[in-house]
XYZ file of C-alpha atoms in Angstrom:
439
model
C 31.119 46.537 -9.444
C 33.197 48.288 -6.684
C 32.807 45.204 -4.577
C 33.763 42.736 -7.446
C 37.053 44.791 -7.649
C 37.869 44.745 -4.101
C 37.287 41.255 -3.770
C 39.723 40.845 -6.700
C 42.313 42.767 -4.969
C 41.803 40.680 -1.986
C 42.521 37.490 -3.556
C 45.554 38.908 -4.953
C 46.973 39.834 -1.547
C 50.133 38.086 -0.764
C 50.177 36.173 2.212
C 53.545 34.363 1.600
C 56.468 34.534 -0.755
C 57.779 31.571 -2.398
C 61.081 31.622 -4.750
C 63.378 29.771 -6.720
C 66.522 30.343 -8.507
C 67.951 30.645 -12.072
C 69.718 27.524 -13.041
C 70.452 27.936 -17.130
C 69.504 30.176 -19.679
C 69.212 29.154 -23.443
C 68.267 31.911 -26.015
C 64.770 33.278 -25.034
C 64.219 31.195 -22.346
C 65.224 30.872 -18.468
C 65.253 27.675 -16.733
C 64.812 28.055 -13.047
C 64.245 25.764 -9.925
C 61.153 26.425 -7.881
C 57.995 25.763 -6.358
C 54.639 24.673 -8.260
C 53.633 27.123 -10.801
C 51.272 27.207 -13.701
C 51.666 27.896 -17.331
C 50.684 32.095 -17.613
C 51.611 32.923 -14.032
C 53.874 35.816 -13.198
C 57.437 36.106 -11.534
C 60.054 38.402 -10.997
C 63.866 37.718 -11.592
C 65.773 39.926 -8.965
C 69.467 40.497 -10.596
C 72.642 40.727 -8.833
C 72.706 44.391 -9.883
C 69.438 45.145 -7.932
C 67.294 45.236 -11.015
C 64.195 43.290 -11.227
C 63.374 41.450 -14.564
C 59.538 40.497 -15.107
C 58.793 37.486 -16.686
C 55.952 34.916 -17.497
C 55.963 30.729 -16.926
C 55.899 29.479 -20.430
C 56.466 25.784 -19.910
C 58.347 22.840 -18.059
C 60.982 20.724 -18.857
C 62.780 17.938 -16.827
C 61.163 19.284 -13.615
C 62.443 23.041 -14.356
C 60.224 25.851 -14.991
C 60.710 27.497 -18.380
C 60.463 31.322 -17.933
C 60.455 33.905 -20.671
C 61.165 37.558 -19.584
C 59.128 40.537 -21.128
C 62.081 42.635 -21.663
C 65.092 40.423 -22.572
C 67.506 38.471 -20.274
C 70.565 40.776 -20.575
C 71.896 40.931 -16.930
C 70.622 37.413 -15.561
C 73.064 35.458 -13.829
C 73.241 31.999 -12.595
C 71.715 31.682 -9.136
C 69.762 34.801 -9.399
C 66.515 34.625 -7.269
C 63.098 34.196 -8.816
C 59.913 35.257 -6.964
C 56.710 33.846 -7.919
C 53.707 35.935 -6.924
C 51.278 33.556 -8.538
C 49.173 36.076 -10.310
C 47.774 35.434 -13.467
C 47.452 38.108 -16.071
C 45.504 41.027 -15.562
C 44.272 44.078 -17.647
C 42.991 47.704 -16.891
C 40.338 48.777 -18.953
C 37.813 51.550 -19.039
C 36.364 54.246 -21.258
C 39.075 56.643 -20.560
C 41.204 54.208 -22.859
C 39.730 56.191 -25.752
C 41.965 58.407 -27.661
C 44.982 56.986 -25.998
C 48.078 54.830 -27.229
C 49.062 52.271 -24.898
C 51.666 49.407 -24.744
C 51.148 45.634 -24.223
C 50.475 46.375 -20.545
C 48.120 49.372 -21.140
C 50.861 51.980 -19.983
C 50.377 55.117 -21.965
C 52.677 55.726 -25.065
C 51.289 59.249 -26.213
C 52.991 61.228 -23.501
C 49.594 62.463 -22.307
C 49.958 61.209 -18.693
C 48.594 58.225 -16.846
C 45.201 57.007 -17.555
C 42.864 57.446 -14.879
C 39.498 55.675 -13.997
C 40.269 52.194 -15.210
C 39.464 49.013 -13.434
C 41.351 45.902 -13.110
C 40.031 42.545 -14.605
C 41.492 39.194 -14.558
C 42.265 37.324 -17.958
C 42.136 33.747 -16.933
C 41.358 30.620 -18.956
C 38.961 31.098 -21.538
C 36.127 28.549 -21.836
C 34.859 27.643 -25.538
C 31.992 29.796 -26.547
C 28.656 28.532 -27.412
C 28.080 29.271 -30.967
C 24.302 29.430 -30.254
C 25.001 32.475 -27.990
C 25.810 34.483 -31.253
C 23.220 36.472 -32.931
C 22.656 36.516 -36.768
C 24.935 39.149 -38.713
C 22.228 41.077 -40.573
C 23.262 44.882 -40.337
C 25.689 46.457 -42.852
C 29.111 47.976 -41.457
C 29.941 50.791 -43.772
C 33.540 51.392 -44.380
C 33.200 54.599 -46.640
C 35.504 52.613 -49.172
C 33.496 51.834 -52.148
C 35.263 48.870 -53.738
C 34.659 47.118 -50.146
C 31.206 48.451 -49.236
C 29.866 47.147 -52.923
C 31.856 44.187 -53.612
C 32.621 42.591 -50.193
C 29.857 43.929 -48.188
C 30.684 43.613 -44.365
C 28.053 42.879 -41.494
C 28.530 43.968 -37.957
C 30.244 40.954 -36.122
C 32.026 39.788 -39.417
C 35.514 38.791 -39.753
C 37.586 39.601 -42.696
C 41.102 39.507 -43.782
C 42.967 41.998 -45.830
C 45.422 40.306 -47.672
C 48.720 41.356 -49.618
C 52.312 41.181 -50.101
C 54.380 44.021 -48.538
C 54.097 47.638 -49.805
C 51.022 47.288 -51.582
C 49.088 49.722 -49.245
C 47.526 47.491 -46.358
C 48.350 49.923 -43.535
C 47.370 52.963 -45.595
C 43.776 51.294 -46.458
C 43.289 50.241 -42.959
C 43.585 53.962 -41.440
C 41.434 55.131 -44.043
C 38.810 52.571 -42.912
C 39.445 53.386 -39.158
C 38.502 56.943 -39.627
C 35.311 56.637 -41.570
C 33.833 52.931 -40.283
C 30.491 53.211 -38.799
C 31.128 51.557 -35.401
C 31.123 53.094 -31.995
C 34.869 52.366 -30.974
C 37.905 51.185 -32.870
C 40.388 48.722 -31.088
C 43.682 48.909 -33.322
C 46.433 46.555 -32.457
C 49.690 47.237 -34.173
C 51.971 44.106 -33.841
C 55.476 44.030 -34.986
C 55.380 47.146 -36.754
C 58.396 49.596 -37.175
C 58.189 52.189 -34.501
C 58.264 54.886 -37.563
C 55.047 53.195 -38.878
C 53.434 53.425 -35.598
C 54.038 57.286 -35.259
C 52.789 57.914 -39.003
C 49.781 55.705 -38.502
C 48.791 57.556 -35.127
C 49.615 61.106 -36.156
C 49.514 61.423 -39.695
C 47.148 58.882 -41.228
C 44.462 57.948 -38.312
C 44.718 61.766 -37.101
C 42.992 63.350 -33.948
C 39.647 62.664 -35.401
C 40.151 58.918 -36.079
C 42.083 58.732 -32.533
C 39.004 60.072 -30.490
C 37.006 57.071 -30.821
C 39.975 54.453 -30.993
C 42.267 52.649 -28.668
C 45.750 51.741 -30.058
C 47.696 49.106 -28.718
C 51.300 49.165 -29.918
C 54.049 46.432 -29.694
C 56.893 47.329 -32.264
C 59.054 44.683 -33.835
C 61.912 45.455 -31.258
C 59.638 43.930 -28.489
C 60.066 40.377 -27.453
C 57.697 37.735 -28.812
C 56.080 37.280 -25.682
C 54.973 41.179 -25.450
C 53.995 41.108 -29.126
C 51.670 37.985 -28.066
C 50.311 39.683 -25.056
C 49.578 43.028 -27.195
C 47.436 41.142 -29.401
C 45.490 39.280 -26.733
C 45.110 42.346 -24.469
C 43.827 44.343 -27.502
C 41.024 41.756 -28.052
C 40.267 41.659 -24.180
C 39.766 45.443 -24.519
C 37.545 45.083 -27.240
C 35.522 42.421 -25.625
C 35.056 44.740 -22.343
C 33.299 47.467 -24.912
C 31.382 44.764 -26.634
C 29.974 43.453 -23.268
C 28.583 47.025 -22.850
C 26.436 46.513 -25.868
C 28.947 48.687 -28.068
C 29.597 48.149 -31.633
C 33.427 47.613 -31.979
C 35.384 47.548 -34.858
C 38.793 45.504 -34.297
C 41.765 45.693 -36.771
C 45.108 44.185 -36.263
C 48.246 44.983 -38.458
C 49.169 42.303 -38.863
C 48.007 38.800 -37.578
C 50.879 37.259 -39.597
C 53.300 38.872 -37.089
C 51.413 37.432 -33.989
C 51.763 34.197 -35.872
C 55.532 34.854 -36.017
C 55.484 35.883 -32.431
C 53.535 32.608 -31.493
C 56.274 30.681 -33.470
C 59.309 32.216 -31.742
C 57.778 31.200 -28.331
C 56.860 27.749 -29.352
C 60.419 27.077 -30.886
C 61.890 28.633 -27.672
C 60.315 26.129 -25.227
C 61.038 23.061 -27.503
C 57.931 22.711 -29.863
C 58.580 20.621 -33.165
C 58.717 22.809 -36.114
C 56.120 22.100 -39.025
C 55.562 23.714 -42.063
C 57.614 26.833 -42.675
C 59.049 26.589 -39.271
C 55.532 27.172 -37.689
C 54.913 25.357 -34.440
C 51.770 23.156 -34.003
C 50.418 25.414 -31.258
C 50.426 28.324 -33.865
C 47.510 26.664 -35.747
C 45.821 25.948 -32.837
C 45.663 29.660 -31.393
C 44.932 31.549 -34.620
C 41.371 29.983 -35.139
C 40.871 30.292 -31.228
C 41.608 33.956 -31.457
C 39.647 34.736 -34.486
C 36.431 32.636 -33.077
C 36.341 35.442 -30.299
C 35.036 38.040 -32.727
C 31.316 38.181 -33.578
C 28.039 39.698 -32.984
C 26.345 38.855 -29.441
C 22.915 38.451 -27.933
C 23.585 41.695 -25.668
C 23.566 43.654 -28.648
C 27.489 44.098 -28.755
C 29.531 43.004 -31.505
C 33.270 42.864 -32.509
C 33.639 43.158 -36.268
C 37.355 42.737 -37.351
C 39.634 43.367 -40.396
C 43.054 41.399 -39.670
C 45.828 42.360 -42.338
C 47.490 39.256 -43.387
C 51.152 39.778 -44.908
C 51.713 37.405 -47.800
C 55.235 36.531 -48.016
C 56.717 36.431 -51.552
C 53.039 37.098 -52.756
C 52.286 33.290 -52.112
C 48.591 33.267 -51.218
C 49.006 29.498 -50.428
C 51.292 30.247 -47.525
C 50.032 28.251 -44.634
C 49.342 31.156 -42.353
C 47.221 32.545 -45.226
C 45.479 29.361 -45.669
C 44.684 28.716 -41.735
C 43.441 32.224 -41.472
C 41.536 32.141 -44.855
C 39.741 29.161 -43.538
C 38.351 30.590 -40.291
C 37.607 34.235 -41.752
C 34.019 35.260 -43.123
C 35.839 36.525 -46.261
C 39.024 38.068 -47.537
C 39.856 41.494 -49.339
C 42.839 40.957 -51.589
C 45.223 43.828 -52.627
C 47.151 43.058 -55.813
C 50.618 44.515 -56.567
C 49.444 44.666 -60.273
C 46.791 47.272 -59.474
C 49.001 49.054 -57.114
C 51.708 49.562 -59.674
C 48.655 51.068 -61.784
C 48.090 53.749 -59.217
C 44.916 52.185 -58.594
C 44.261 52.958 -54.595
C 42.881 51.052 -52.942
C 44.331 48.212 -55.098
C 41.327 46.101 -54.031
C 41.227 43.025 -56.822
C 37.319 42.486 -56.702
C 37.455 39.232 -58.641
C 39.649 37.783 -55.725
C 37.842 39.199 -53.131
C 34.903 37.310 -51.274
C 32.575 38.452 -48.433
C 30.719 34.859 -47.327
C 27.845 37.387 -46.045
C 27.361 39.607 -48.820
C 24.479 37.759 -50.341
C 22.566 38.020 -47.081
C 23.391 41.823 -46.661
C 22.555 42.825 -50.233
C 19.351 42.896 -52.207
C 18.725 40.792 -55.362
C 19.533 43.745 -57.747
C 22.640 44.577 -56.150
C 23.914 40.895 -56.247
C 23.381 40.666 -59.862
C 24.986 43.921 -60.389
C 28.078 42.788 -58.411
C 28.411 39.533 -60.287
C 28.138 40.932 -63.852
C 30.843 43.741 -62.814
C 33.024 41.048 -61.196
C 32.996 39.051 -64.444
C 33.723 42.193 -66.600
C 36.695 43.253 -64.505
C 38.161 39.587 -64.651
C 37.558 39.511 -68.424
C 39.212 43.134 -68.960
C 42.431 42.215 -66.878
C 42.983 38.905 -68.572
C 42.712 40.560 -71.811
C 43.759 43.787 -71.126
C 46.582 43.948 -73.725
C 44.425 42.669 -76.529
C 41.695 45.323 -75.779
C 44.044 48.332 -75.585
C 45.958 47.476 -78.911
C 42.736 47.056 -80.675
C 43.523 43.329 -81.727
C 40.106 42.151 -82.214
C 39.740 39.461 -85.021
C 36.326 40.962 -85.840
C 37.628 44.602 -86.256
C 34.643 45.829 -84.296
C 35.901 49.442 -83.272
C 32.607 50.378 -81.536
C 32.576 47.224 -79.316
C 36.329 47.861 -78.419
C 35.142 51.455 -77.476
C 32.326 50.350 -75.576
C 34.730 48.019 -73.497
C 37.285 50.788 -72.949
C 34.636 53.178 -71.894
C 32.863 50.845 -69.393
C 36.152 50.075 -67.654
C 37.114 53.768 -67.435
C 33.998 54.214 -65.480
C 34.478 51.154 -63.532
C 37.891 52.135 -62.462
C 36.779 55.747 -61.606
C 34.176 53.984 -59.092
C 36.868 51.374 -57.730
C 39.484 53.984 -57.147
C 39.362 57.064 -54.352
C 41.618 59.215 -52.593
C 42.894 58.211 -48.821
C 40.755 61.101 -47.567
C 37.684 60.500 -49.249
C 34.670 58.885 -47.563
C 31.276 57.771 -49.470
C 28.109 57.107 -47.692
C 26.596 53.537 -48.350
C 23.537 55.072 -50.319
C 26.028 56.977 -52.793
C 27.814 53.911 -53.081
C 24.858 51.606 -54.177
C 23.418 54.176 -56.458
C 26.968 54.501 -58.385
C 27.041 50.647 -58.204
C 23.594 50.483 -59.911
C 24.389 52.848 -62.626
C 27.330 50.916 -63.490
C 25.554 47.678 -63.371
C 22.956 49.063 -65.819
C 25.381 50.072 -68.396
C 27.458 46.759 -68.535
C 23.842 44.949 -68.499
C 22.374 47.282 -71.388
């Protein structure tokens, strides 16, 4: 490992310097003259003030290089020197990242000092993975959330979406899962969040116990779209590093919708044509490629993922929701109606699906979940009729039985933010409720 690191440093050693100059700047994009450079290569813009702006090549136009700065283009002038260092993106990784909060470039944000003992890896062009290099997903990943473990049972290596509109409880539920999930390591990507929410998530919601086995990568809403996208991809590279060591990794992102927005901003800036809702074609190519990197691998490692999907205007036919849902192995839906009833977590079990649940559950559990889902749906559809007692038959006993069963089911589906339930207890309670409904 030490030799390979030395070899990498030797390859990156500069033997000559090539440079160009800024010739135009429109919006987020700087056009520059310069020598041949590839997309993804890094460069430095030397301002007349003496400052240096780090940037990345993102495209070409009519013989010019299209460069996007990481931290804005304020101070850039026509004629400023652009130095190309011909280095592709690299990343620092290592076990000492655990318990730390870092930015998109793995620089510490938590005020705990530099992170020592990391090794540098190069992130180059990825080849398509062989689907036959994956292992079957046959081991349950326990989250401690009863409504998820029972009805959308997750396997190690599975990819799920956590879908809802704004203000329905995605982030709170996500942090509860991160604290209790049965995984060796958490990698948490907070993409496009408000700075206040990042601080609350790390210190108040996740807490010190949850942080001990976690790596938090953050790029807030104020960061450029290039930095937000880089944070998402670097967080995934960190997860892959631990999975390659045979670890069970739980990867969460809040949210993949904001990654899609960042990719849209980059695409529009370089001249891609907008399609539905202004999203560029590259967005719908990158998202499936990103999601396909999760899974269970033959070396014994796995990356299970739970990606939050912000459903704009509560429209579950939004193009990003459709794109992500088609590639994922299931989705957990939070509804505003349940959240308004103080039903936490606001998981609608009739709309939530795990495509691997039937492989992870025994026949009895599968029958129970099917009958309970039907009862949940029927009650929600006829809630007013049941509560007002508007039965045509006037069967008061039947109405009371239904209300009692609903009360038991609601008590099972709701839990406090700090509560954590073992998988065996969840399955036992589920069996009891299923027996009452099927009696």
